[in-house]
Each structure stands twice: as C-alpha cells, then as structure tokens.
PDB file of C-alpha atoms and ligand atoms in Angstrom:
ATOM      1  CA  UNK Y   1      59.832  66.313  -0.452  1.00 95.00           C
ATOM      2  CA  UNK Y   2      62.146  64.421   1.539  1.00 96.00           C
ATOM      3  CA  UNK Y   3      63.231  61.730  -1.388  1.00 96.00           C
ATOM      4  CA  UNK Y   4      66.964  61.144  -0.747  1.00 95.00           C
ATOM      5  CA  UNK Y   5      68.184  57.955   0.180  1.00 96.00           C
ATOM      6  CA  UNK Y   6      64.833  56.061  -0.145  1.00 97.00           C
ATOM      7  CA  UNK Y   7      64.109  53.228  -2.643  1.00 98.00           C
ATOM      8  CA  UNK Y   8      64.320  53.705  -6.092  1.00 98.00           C
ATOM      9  CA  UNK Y   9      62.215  51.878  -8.873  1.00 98.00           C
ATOM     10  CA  UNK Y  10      64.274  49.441 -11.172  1.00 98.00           C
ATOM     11  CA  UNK Y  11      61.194  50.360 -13.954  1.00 98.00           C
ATOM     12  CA  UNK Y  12      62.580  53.625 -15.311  1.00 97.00           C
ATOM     13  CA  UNK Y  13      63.822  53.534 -18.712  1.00 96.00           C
ATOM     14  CA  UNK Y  14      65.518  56.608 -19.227  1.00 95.00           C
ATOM     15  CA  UNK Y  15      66.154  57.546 -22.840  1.00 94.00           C
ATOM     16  CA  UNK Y  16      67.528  61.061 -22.475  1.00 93.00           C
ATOM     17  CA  UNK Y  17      70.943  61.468 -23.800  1.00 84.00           C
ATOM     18  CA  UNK Y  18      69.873  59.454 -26.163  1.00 83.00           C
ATOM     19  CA  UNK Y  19      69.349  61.038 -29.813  1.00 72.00           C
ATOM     20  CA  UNK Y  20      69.217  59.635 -33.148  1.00 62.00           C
ATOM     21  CA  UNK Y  21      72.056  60.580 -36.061  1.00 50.00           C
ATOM     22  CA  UNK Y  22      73.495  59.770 -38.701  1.00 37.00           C
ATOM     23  CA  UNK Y  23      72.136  56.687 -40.916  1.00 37.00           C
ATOM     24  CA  UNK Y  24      74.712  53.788 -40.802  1.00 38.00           C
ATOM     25  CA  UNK Y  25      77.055  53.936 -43.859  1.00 37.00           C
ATOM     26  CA  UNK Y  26      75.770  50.277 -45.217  1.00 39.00           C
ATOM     27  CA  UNK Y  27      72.093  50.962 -43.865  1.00 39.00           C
ATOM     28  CA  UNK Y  28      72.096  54.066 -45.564  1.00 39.00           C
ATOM     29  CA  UNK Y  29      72.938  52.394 -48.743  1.00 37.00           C
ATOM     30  CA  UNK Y  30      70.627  49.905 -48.872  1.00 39.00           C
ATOM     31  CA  UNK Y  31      67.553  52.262 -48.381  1.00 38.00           C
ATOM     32  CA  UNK Y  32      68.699  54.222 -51.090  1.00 36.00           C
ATOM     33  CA  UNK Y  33      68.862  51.464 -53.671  1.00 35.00           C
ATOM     34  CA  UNK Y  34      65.637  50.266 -52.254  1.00 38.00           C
ATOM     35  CA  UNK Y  35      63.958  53.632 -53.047  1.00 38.00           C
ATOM     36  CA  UNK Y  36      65.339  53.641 -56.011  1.00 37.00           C
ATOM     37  CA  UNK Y  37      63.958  50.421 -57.149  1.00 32.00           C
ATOM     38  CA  UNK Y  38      60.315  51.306 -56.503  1.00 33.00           C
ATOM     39  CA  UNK Y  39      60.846  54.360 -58.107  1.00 34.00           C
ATOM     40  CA  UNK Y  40      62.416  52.627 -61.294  1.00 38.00           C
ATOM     41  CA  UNK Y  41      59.637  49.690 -60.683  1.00 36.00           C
ATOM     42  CA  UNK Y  42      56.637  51.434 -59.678  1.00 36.00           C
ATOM     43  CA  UNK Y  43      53.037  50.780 -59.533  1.00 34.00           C
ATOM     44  CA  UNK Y  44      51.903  47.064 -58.107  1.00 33.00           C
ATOM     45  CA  UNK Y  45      55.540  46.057 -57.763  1.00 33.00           C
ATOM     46  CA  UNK Y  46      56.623  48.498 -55.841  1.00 34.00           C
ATOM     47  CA  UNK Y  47      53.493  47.127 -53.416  1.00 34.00           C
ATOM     48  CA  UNK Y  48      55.393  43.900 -53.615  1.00 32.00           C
ATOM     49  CA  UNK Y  49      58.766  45.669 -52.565  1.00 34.00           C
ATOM     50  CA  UNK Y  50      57.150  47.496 -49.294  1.00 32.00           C
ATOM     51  CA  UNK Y  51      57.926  44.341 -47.297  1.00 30.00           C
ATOM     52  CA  UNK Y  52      61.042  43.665 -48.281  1.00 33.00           C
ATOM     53  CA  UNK Y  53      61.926  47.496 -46.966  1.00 35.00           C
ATOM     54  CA  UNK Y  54      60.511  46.914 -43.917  1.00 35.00           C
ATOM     55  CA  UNK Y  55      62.791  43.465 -43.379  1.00 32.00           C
ATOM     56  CA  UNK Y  56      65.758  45.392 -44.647  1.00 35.00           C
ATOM     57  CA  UNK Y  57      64.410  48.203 -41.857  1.00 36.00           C
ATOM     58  CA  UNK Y  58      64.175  45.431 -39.325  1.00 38.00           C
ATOM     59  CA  UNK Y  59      67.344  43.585 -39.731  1.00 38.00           C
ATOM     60  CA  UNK Y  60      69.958  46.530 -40.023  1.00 39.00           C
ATOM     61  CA  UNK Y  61      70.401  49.228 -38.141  1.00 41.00           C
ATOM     62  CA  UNK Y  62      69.412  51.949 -40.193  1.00 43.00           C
ATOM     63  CA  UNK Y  63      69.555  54.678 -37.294  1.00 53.00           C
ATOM     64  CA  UNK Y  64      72.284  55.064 -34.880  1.00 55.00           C
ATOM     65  CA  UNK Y  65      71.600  56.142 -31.495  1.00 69.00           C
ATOM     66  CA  UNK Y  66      74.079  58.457 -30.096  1.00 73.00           C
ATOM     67  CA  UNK Y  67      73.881  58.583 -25.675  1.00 79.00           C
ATOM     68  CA  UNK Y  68      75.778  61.862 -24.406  1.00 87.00           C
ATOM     69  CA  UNK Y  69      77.268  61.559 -21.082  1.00 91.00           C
ATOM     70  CA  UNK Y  70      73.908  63.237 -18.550  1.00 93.00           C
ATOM     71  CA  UNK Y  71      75.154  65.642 -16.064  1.00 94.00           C
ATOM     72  CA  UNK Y  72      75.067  65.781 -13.001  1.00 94.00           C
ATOM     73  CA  UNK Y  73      71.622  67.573 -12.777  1.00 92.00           C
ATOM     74  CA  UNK Y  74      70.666  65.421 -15.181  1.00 93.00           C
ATOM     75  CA  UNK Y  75      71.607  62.144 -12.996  1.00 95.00           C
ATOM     76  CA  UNK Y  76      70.380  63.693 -10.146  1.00 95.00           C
ATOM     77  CA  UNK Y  77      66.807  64.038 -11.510  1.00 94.00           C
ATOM     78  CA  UNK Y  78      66.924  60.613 -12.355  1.00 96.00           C
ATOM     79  CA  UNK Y  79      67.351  59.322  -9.264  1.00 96.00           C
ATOM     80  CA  UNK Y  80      64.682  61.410  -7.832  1.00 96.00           C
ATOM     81  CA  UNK Y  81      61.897  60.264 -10.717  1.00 96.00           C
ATOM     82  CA  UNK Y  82      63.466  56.433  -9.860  1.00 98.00           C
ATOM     83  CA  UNK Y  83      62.535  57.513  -5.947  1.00 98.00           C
ATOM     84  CA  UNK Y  84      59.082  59.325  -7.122  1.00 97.00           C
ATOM     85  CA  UNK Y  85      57.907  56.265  -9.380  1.00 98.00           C
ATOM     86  CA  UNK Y  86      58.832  53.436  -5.851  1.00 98.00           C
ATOM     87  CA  UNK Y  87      56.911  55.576  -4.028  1.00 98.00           C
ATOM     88  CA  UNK Y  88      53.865  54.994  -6.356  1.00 98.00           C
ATOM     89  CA  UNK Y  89      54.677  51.480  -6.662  1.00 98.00           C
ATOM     90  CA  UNK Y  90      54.683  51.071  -2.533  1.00 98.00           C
ATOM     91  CA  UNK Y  91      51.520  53.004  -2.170  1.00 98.00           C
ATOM     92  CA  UNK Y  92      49.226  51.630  -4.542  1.00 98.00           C
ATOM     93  CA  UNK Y  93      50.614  48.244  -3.929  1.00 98.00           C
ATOM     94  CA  UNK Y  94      49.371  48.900  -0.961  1.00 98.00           C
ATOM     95  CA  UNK Y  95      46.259  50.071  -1.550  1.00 98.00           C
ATOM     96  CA  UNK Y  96      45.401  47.263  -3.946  1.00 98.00           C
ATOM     97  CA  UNK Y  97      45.633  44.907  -1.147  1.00 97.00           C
ATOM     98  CA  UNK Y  98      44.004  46.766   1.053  1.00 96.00           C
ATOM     99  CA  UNK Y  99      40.971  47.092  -0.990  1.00 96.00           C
ATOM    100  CA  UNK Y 100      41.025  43.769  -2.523  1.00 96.00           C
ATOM    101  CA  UNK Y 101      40.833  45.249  -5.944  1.00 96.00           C
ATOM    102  CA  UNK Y 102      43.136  42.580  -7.388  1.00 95.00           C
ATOM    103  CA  UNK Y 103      46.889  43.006  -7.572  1.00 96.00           C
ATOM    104  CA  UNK Y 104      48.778  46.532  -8.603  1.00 98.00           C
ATOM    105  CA  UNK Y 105      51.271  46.073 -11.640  1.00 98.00           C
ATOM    106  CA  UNK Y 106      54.362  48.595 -11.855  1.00 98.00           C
ATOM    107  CA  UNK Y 107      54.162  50.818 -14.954  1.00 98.00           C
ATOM    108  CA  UNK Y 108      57.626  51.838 -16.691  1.00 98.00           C
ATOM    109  CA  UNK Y 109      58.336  55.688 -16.802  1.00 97.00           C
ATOM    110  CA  UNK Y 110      60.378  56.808 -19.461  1.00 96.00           C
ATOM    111  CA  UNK Y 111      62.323  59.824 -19.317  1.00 95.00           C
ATOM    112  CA  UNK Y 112      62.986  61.525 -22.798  1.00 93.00           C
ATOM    113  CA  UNK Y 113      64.060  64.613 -24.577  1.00 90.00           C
ATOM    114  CA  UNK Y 114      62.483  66.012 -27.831  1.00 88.00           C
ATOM    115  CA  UNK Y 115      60.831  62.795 -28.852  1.00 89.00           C
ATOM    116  CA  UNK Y 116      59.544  59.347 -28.391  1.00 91.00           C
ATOM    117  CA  UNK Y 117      57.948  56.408 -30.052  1.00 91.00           C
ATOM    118  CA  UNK Y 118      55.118  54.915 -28.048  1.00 92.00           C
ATOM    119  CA  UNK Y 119      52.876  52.438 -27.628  1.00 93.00           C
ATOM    120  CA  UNK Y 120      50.292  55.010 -29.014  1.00 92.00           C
ATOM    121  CA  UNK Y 121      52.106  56.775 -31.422  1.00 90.00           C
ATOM    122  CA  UNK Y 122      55.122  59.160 -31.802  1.00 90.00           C
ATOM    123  CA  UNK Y 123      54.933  62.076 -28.989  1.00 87.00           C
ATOM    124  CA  UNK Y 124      57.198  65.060 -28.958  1.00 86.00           C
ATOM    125  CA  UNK Y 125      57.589  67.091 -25.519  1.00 83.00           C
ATOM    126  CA  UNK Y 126      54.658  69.303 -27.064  1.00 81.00           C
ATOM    127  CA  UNK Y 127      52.387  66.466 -25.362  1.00 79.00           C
ATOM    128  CA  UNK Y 128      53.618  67.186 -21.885  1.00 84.00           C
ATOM    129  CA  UNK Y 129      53.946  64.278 -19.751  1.00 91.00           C
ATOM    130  CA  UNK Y 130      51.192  61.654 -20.747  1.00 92.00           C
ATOM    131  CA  UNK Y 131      50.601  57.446 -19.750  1.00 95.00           C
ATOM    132  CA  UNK Y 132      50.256  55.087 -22.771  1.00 95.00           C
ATOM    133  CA  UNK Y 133      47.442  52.670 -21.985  1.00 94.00           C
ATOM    134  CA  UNK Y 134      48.263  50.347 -24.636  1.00 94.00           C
ATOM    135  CA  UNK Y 135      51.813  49.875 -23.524  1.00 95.00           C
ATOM    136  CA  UNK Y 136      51.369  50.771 -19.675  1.00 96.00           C
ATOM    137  CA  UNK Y 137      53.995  53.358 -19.644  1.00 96.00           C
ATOM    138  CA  UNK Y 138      54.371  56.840 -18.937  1.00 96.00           C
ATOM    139  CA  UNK Y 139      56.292  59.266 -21.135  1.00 95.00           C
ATOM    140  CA  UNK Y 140      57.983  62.571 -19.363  1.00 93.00           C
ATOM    141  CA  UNK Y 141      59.970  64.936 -21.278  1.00 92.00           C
ATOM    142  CA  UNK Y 142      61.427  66.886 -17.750  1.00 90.00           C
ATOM    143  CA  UNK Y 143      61.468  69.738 -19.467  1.00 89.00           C
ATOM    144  CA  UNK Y 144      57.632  70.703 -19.335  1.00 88.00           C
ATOM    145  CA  UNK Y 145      58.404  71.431 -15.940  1.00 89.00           C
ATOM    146  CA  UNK Y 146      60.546  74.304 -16.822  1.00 88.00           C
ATOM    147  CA  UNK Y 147      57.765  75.375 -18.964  1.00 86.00           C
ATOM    148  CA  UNK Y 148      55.014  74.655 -16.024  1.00 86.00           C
ATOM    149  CA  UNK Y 149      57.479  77.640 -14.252  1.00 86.00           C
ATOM    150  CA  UNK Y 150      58.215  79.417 -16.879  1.00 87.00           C
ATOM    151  CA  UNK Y 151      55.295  79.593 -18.995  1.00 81.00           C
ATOM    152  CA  UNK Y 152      52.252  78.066 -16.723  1.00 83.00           C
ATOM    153  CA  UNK Y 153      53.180  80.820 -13.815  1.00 82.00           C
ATOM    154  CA  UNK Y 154      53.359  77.606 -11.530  1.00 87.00           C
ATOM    155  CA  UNK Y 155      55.581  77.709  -8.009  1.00 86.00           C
ATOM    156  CA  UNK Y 156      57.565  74.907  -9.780  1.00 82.00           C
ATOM    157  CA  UNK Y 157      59.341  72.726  -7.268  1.00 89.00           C
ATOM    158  CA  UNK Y 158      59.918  68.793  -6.516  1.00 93.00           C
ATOM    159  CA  UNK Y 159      56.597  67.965  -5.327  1.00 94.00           C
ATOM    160  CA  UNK Y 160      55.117  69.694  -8.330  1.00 93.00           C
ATOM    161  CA  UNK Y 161      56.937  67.443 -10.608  1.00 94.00           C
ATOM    162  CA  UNK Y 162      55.905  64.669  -8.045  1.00 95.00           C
ATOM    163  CA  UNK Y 163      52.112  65.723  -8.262  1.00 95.00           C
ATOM    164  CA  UNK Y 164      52.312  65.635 -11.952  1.00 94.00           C
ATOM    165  CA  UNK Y 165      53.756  62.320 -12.238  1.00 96.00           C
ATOM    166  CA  UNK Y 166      51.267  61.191  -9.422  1.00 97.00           C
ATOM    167  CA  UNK Y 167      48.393  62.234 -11.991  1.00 96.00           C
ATOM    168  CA  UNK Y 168      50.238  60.093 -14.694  1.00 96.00           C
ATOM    169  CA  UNK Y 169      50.271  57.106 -12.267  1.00 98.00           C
ATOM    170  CA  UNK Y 170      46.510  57.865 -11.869  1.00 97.00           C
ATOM    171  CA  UNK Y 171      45.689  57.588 -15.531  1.00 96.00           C
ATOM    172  CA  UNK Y 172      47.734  53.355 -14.818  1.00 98.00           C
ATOM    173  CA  UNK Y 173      45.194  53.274 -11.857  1.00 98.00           C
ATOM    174  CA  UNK Y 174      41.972  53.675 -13.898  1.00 97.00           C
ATOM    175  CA  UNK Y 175      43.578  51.331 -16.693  1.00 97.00           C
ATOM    176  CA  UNK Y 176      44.100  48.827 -14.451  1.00 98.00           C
ATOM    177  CA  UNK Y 177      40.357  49.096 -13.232  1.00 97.00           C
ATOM    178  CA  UNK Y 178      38.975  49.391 -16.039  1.00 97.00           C
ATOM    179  CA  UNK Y 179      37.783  53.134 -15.734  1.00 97.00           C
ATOM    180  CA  UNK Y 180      39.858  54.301 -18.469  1.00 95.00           C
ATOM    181  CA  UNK Y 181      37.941  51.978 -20.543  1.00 96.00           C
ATOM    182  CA  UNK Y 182      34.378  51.817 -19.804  1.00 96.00           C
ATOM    183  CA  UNK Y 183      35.090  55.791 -20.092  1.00 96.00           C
ATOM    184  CA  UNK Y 184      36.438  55.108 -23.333  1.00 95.00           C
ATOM    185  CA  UNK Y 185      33.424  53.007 -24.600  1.00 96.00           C
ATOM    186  CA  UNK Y 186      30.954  55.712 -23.302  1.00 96.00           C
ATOM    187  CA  UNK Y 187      32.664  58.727 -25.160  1.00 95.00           C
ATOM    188  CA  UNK Y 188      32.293  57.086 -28.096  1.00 95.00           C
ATOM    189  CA  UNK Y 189      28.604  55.978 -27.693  1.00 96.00           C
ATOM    190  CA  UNK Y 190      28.015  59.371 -26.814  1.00 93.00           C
ATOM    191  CA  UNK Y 191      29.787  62.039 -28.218  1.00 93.00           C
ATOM    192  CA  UNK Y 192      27.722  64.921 -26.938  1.00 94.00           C
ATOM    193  CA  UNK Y 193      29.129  63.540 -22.829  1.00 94.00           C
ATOM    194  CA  UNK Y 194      33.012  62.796 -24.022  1.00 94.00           C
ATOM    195  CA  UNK Y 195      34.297  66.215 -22.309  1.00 93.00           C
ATOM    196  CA  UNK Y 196      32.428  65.778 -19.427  1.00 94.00           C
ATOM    197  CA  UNK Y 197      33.577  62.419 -19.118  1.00 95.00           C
ATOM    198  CA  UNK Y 198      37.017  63.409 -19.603  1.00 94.00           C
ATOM    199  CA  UNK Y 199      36.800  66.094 -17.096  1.00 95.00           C
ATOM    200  CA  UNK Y 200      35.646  63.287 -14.411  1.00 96.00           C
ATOM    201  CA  UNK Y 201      38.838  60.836 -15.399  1.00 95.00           C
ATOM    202  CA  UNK Y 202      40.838  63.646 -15.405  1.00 95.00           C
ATOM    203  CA  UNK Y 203      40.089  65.305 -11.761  1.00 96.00           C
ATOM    204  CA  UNK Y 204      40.120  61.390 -10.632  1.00 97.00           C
ATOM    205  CA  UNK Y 205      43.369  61.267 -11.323  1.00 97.00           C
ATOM    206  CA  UNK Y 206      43.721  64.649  -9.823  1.00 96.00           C
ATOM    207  CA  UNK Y 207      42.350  62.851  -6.749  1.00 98.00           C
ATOM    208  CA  UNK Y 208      44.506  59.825  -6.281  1.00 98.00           C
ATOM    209  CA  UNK Y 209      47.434  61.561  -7.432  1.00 97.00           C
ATOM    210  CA  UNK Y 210      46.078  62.909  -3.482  1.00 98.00           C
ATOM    211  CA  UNK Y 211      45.540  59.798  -2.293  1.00 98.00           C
ATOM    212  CA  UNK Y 212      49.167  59.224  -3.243  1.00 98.00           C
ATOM    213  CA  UNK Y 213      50.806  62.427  -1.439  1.00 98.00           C
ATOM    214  CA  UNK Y 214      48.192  61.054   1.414  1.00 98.00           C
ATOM    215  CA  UNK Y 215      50.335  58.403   2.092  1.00 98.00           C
ATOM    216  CA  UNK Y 216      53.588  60.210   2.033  1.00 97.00           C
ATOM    217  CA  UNK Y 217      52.886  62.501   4.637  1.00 97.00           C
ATOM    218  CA  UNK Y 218      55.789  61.372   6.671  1.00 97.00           C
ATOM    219  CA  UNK Y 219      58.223  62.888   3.704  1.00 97.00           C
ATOM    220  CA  UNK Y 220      56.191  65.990   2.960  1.00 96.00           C
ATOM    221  CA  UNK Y 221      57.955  69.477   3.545  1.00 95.00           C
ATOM    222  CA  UNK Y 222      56.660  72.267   4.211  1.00 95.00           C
ATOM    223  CA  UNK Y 223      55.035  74.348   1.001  1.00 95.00           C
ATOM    224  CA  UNK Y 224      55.055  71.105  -0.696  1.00 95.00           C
ATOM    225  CA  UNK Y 225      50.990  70.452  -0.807  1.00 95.00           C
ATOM    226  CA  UNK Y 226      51.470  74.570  -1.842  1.00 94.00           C
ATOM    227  CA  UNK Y 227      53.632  73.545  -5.176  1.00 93.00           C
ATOM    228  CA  UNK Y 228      51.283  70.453  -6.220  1.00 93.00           C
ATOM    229  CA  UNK Y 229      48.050  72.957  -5.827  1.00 93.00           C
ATOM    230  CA  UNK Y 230      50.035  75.669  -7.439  1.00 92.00           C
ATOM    231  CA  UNK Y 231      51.102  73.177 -10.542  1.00 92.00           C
ATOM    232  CA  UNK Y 232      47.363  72.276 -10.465  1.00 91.00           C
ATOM    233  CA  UNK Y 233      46.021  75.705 -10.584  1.00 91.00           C
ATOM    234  CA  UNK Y 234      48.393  76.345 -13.541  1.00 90.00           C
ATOM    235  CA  UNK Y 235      47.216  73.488 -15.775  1.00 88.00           C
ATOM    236  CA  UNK Y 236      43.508  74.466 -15.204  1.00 91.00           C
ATOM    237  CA  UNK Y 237      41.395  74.353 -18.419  1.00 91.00           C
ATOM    238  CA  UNK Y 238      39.993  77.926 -17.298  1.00 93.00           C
ATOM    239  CA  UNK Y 239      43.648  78.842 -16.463  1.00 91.00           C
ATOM    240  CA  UNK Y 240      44.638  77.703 -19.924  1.00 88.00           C
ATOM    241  CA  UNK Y 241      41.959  79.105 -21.805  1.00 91.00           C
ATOM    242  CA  UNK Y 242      42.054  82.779 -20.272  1.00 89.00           C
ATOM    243  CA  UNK Y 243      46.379  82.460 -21.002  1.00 86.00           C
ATOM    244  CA  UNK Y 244      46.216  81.273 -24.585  1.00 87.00           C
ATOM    245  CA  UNK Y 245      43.004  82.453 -25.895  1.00 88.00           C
ATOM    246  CA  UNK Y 246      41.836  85.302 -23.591  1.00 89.00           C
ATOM    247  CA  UNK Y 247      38.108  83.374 -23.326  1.00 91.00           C
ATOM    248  CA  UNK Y 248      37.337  80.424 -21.351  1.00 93.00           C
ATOM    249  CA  UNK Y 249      35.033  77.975 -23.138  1.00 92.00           C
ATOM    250  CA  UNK Y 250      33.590  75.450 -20.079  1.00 92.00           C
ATOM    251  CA  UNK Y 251      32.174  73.074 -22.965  1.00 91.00           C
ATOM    252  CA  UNK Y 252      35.620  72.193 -24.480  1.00 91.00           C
ATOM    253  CA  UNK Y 253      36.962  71.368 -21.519  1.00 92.00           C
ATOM    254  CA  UNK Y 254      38.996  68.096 -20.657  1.00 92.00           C
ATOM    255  CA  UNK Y 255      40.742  68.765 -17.400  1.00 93.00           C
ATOM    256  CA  UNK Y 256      38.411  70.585 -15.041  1.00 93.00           C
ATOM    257  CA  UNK Y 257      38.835  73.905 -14.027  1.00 94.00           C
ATOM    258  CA  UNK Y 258      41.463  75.063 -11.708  1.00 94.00           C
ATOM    259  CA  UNK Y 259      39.582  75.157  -8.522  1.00 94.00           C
ATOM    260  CA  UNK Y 260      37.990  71.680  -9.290  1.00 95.00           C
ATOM    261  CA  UNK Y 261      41.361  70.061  -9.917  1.00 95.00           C
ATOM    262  CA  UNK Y 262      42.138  71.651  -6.998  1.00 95.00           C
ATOM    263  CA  UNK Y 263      39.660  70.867  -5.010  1.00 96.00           C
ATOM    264  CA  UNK Y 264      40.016  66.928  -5.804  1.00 97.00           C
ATOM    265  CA  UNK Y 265      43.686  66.886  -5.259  1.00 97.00           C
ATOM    266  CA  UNK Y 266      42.892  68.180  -1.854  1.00 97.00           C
ATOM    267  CA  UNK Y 267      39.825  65.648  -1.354  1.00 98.00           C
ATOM    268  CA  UNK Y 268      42.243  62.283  -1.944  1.00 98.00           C
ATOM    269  CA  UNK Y 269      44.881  63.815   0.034  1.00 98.00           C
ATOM    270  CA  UNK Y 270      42.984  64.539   2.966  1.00 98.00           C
ATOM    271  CA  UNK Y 271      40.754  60.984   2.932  1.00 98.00           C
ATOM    272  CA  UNK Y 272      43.403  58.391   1.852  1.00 98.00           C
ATOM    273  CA  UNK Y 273      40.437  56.638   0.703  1.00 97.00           C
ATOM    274  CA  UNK Y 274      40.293  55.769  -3.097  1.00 97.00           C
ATOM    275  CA  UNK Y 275      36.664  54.994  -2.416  1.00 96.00           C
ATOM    276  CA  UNK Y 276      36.089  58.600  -1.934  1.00 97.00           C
ATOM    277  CA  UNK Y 277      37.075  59.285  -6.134  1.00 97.00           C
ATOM    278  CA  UNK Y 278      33.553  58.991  -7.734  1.00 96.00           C
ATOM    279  CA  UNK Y 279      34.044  62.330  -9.853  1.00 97.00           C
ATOM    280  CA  UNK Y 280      31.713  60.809 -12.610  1.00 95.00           C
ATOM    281  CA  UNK Y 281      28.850  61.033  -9.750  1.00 92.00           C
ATOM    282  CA  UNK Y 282      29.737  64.737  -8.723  1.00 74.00           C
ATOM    283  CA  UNK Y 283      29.563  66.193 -12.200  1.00 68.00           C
TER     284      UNK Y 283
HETATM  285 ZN1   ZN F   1      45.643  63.399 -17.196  1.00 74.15          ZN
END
C-alpha cells in the first residue's frame, strides 16, 4: 500500500513503550499501611476503609509508568497506523455524507504492548486487535500480526495489517448505526440466534473493511487485495477450528468461515456501496 507521505490521524494514542514498574516509594507506603489497617480492623470497618483506598489510589501515583525510547521500526509503524487510521477517517467521512446517514465521528486507536485497560475491561494481546464500543476506541497490540504470519499461516504484509484494522473500524461503523446494538439486544432475547448473529456483524465488517480498500484503489499495490484475503482466510472460524482443534464445529461459530469472510471482503471492495452489506439477510 502506497501510505508514505499521506495524512496522518492526530487520534492515535500510542501507549507502547510504555510499561508499568515499580510502586512509588511514598505510594507504596501508604497502601501498605492501608492493608494493614483492614487487616488489623476487619469485618464492617474495613467496608468503611475501601473508599478511603480508592482516594488514596486516586490521588497518588501509586504506579509509575516507565516509556522506553521506540525504535525506529517501532516509529515507523506508527506513522503508518497514524496514515491507516486518516485513511478511515477520509473515507467514511465521506461516505457518511454521501449517504446522509448522519455525521462520521473519528475513533482513537491505541497502540499497546502486553496489556491495556479499556473501556470494557482489561485486554492483554491474547485478545488480538478488538474496538471498545463503550469507549469508541480500538485496541492493537502490533504484535498479533507477527502471530497472523507466524502462527495463522497468513501472507502477512501492510495491507493485511490495514485489512485488519479496516475490520476494527467496521465494528465503530455499526456502533455508530446502531447495528452493533440492535444486534446486541437480539442475542440476548434469543440466545439460540447469538452466533449467527455474530457471524452476520462480523462478515459486515468483513465487508466495509472492503468498502474501505474500495476507496483506496488509487494507493493499492499489487498483491495487496492478495494479503487482506490471505489474512482473512487465516482468521476463518473453519480455518481456526481445523488448526487448534482438528474439528470444525459450524454452530460455535462467530466469524464466518474463511470463504464467507472472504467472499464479503471481496463484495464491499468491488461495490463501494455500504448499501450492498445486509449479511443479516444472506444468512
Ligand atoms: Zn470483528
């Protein structure tokens, strides 16, 4: 993907580097005693203490957060995520107008290593790259995409990273319509239709992470359609299934198979058209 020298997004937060050590010297102290006290106090006054640890956990910096100097690979990934994310921003700017479905708002990316708090919980790089819809951010530890190589048999590549973050932009898409929600809802009237519905949202986002590439023909090199199909034949629930468990299982899955994720990758990318996305109808 041609990516250098175009815009990059001012809404990455990137937290790599970054890792926590060490308690502070005073901090440290101050827990301890506290500890100690509900230990020595116990039972309903040590109910009445909880809040006073969580002040004393507000107010002083109990962690220290150490940032290592990022090398040059390092930096140089950044700016190409910075690049990816404008791109999304641009397009489905863009395609909110166009559509009149009400105006797009940028997401924040952040880039970590090992592990994150979120606005749905703690995530470690186990997750693999996920969106928050509470907090409208997506989380990417960059190193599932040695392991999408490595350990998913993927081509690897820039545009696979760029597909995959593309599907994480998707996920913001169907917040900010409301699919993600009424999806939501539905799973948990029905419980016996919330992997099939989670297949649907998940090979939608599949498909506009197609509508997105759509719209960046003019940068697209050549194999680079060949990495995002490749990245999404890797993370196939079949293609899972048969690598970590030998059997595939088409009722637990969440994603879609291979050839349907595929398949609706290829079906945004060659329409453009987000009104071409109804996955929910074609299951
Ligand atoms: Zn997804």
């Amino acid at each position: 993907m041609k990516w250098q020298g175009r815009r990059k997004s001012g809404n990455l937060d990137d937290r790599r580097g970054m890792s926590k050590s060490k308690m502070a010297a005073g901090g440290g102290i101050v827990v301890t005693l506290i500890v100690l006290g509900l230990q020595f106090f116990g039972g309903d006054t040590g109910k009445q203490l909880a809040p006073i640890v969580e002040q004393i956990g507000n107010s002083q910096t109990v962690q220290q957060t150490e940032q290592r100097e990022l090398t040059a690979q390092e930096k140089e990934m950044g700016s190409f995520m910075a690049t990816v994310l404008a791109s999304t921003e641009d397009v489905w700017g863009e395609i909110f107008s166009e559509n009149n479905i009400g105006q797009y708002q940028d997401p924040t990316m952040v880039l970590f290593t090992d592990a994150v708090s979120t606005g749905c919980g703690n995530a470690s790089s186990a997750s693999g790259p996920f969106y928050c819809p509470a907090d409208q951010k997506l989380y990417m530890d960059l190193a599932f995409f040695d392991e999408l190589k490595n350990r998913f048999g993927a081509k690897g590549g820039d545009f696979a990273i760029a597909y995959v973050t593309a599907h994480e932009i998707g996920h913001h898409v169907q917040t900010l319509l409301g699919t993600s929600q009424k999806v939501t809802k539905l799973q948990r009237q029905n419980r016996s239709e919330a992997n099939r519905l989670s297949v649907a949202l998940e090979l939608q986002a599949d498909f506009y992470a197609g509508v997105w590439a759509h719209y960046n023909k003019e940068y697209l090199e050549e194999g680079d359609i060949e990495e995002a199909l490749s990245a999404a034949n890797a993370v196939g629930d079949d293609a899972i299934q048969k690598r970590t468990q030998g059997d595939v299982q088409p009722d637990s899955f969440t994603h879609g198979t291979s050839e349907q994720r595929m398949k609706w990758f290829m079906k945004g990318y060659n329409s453009g058209d987000i009104k071409q996305g109804d996955t929910f109808a074609e299951m």
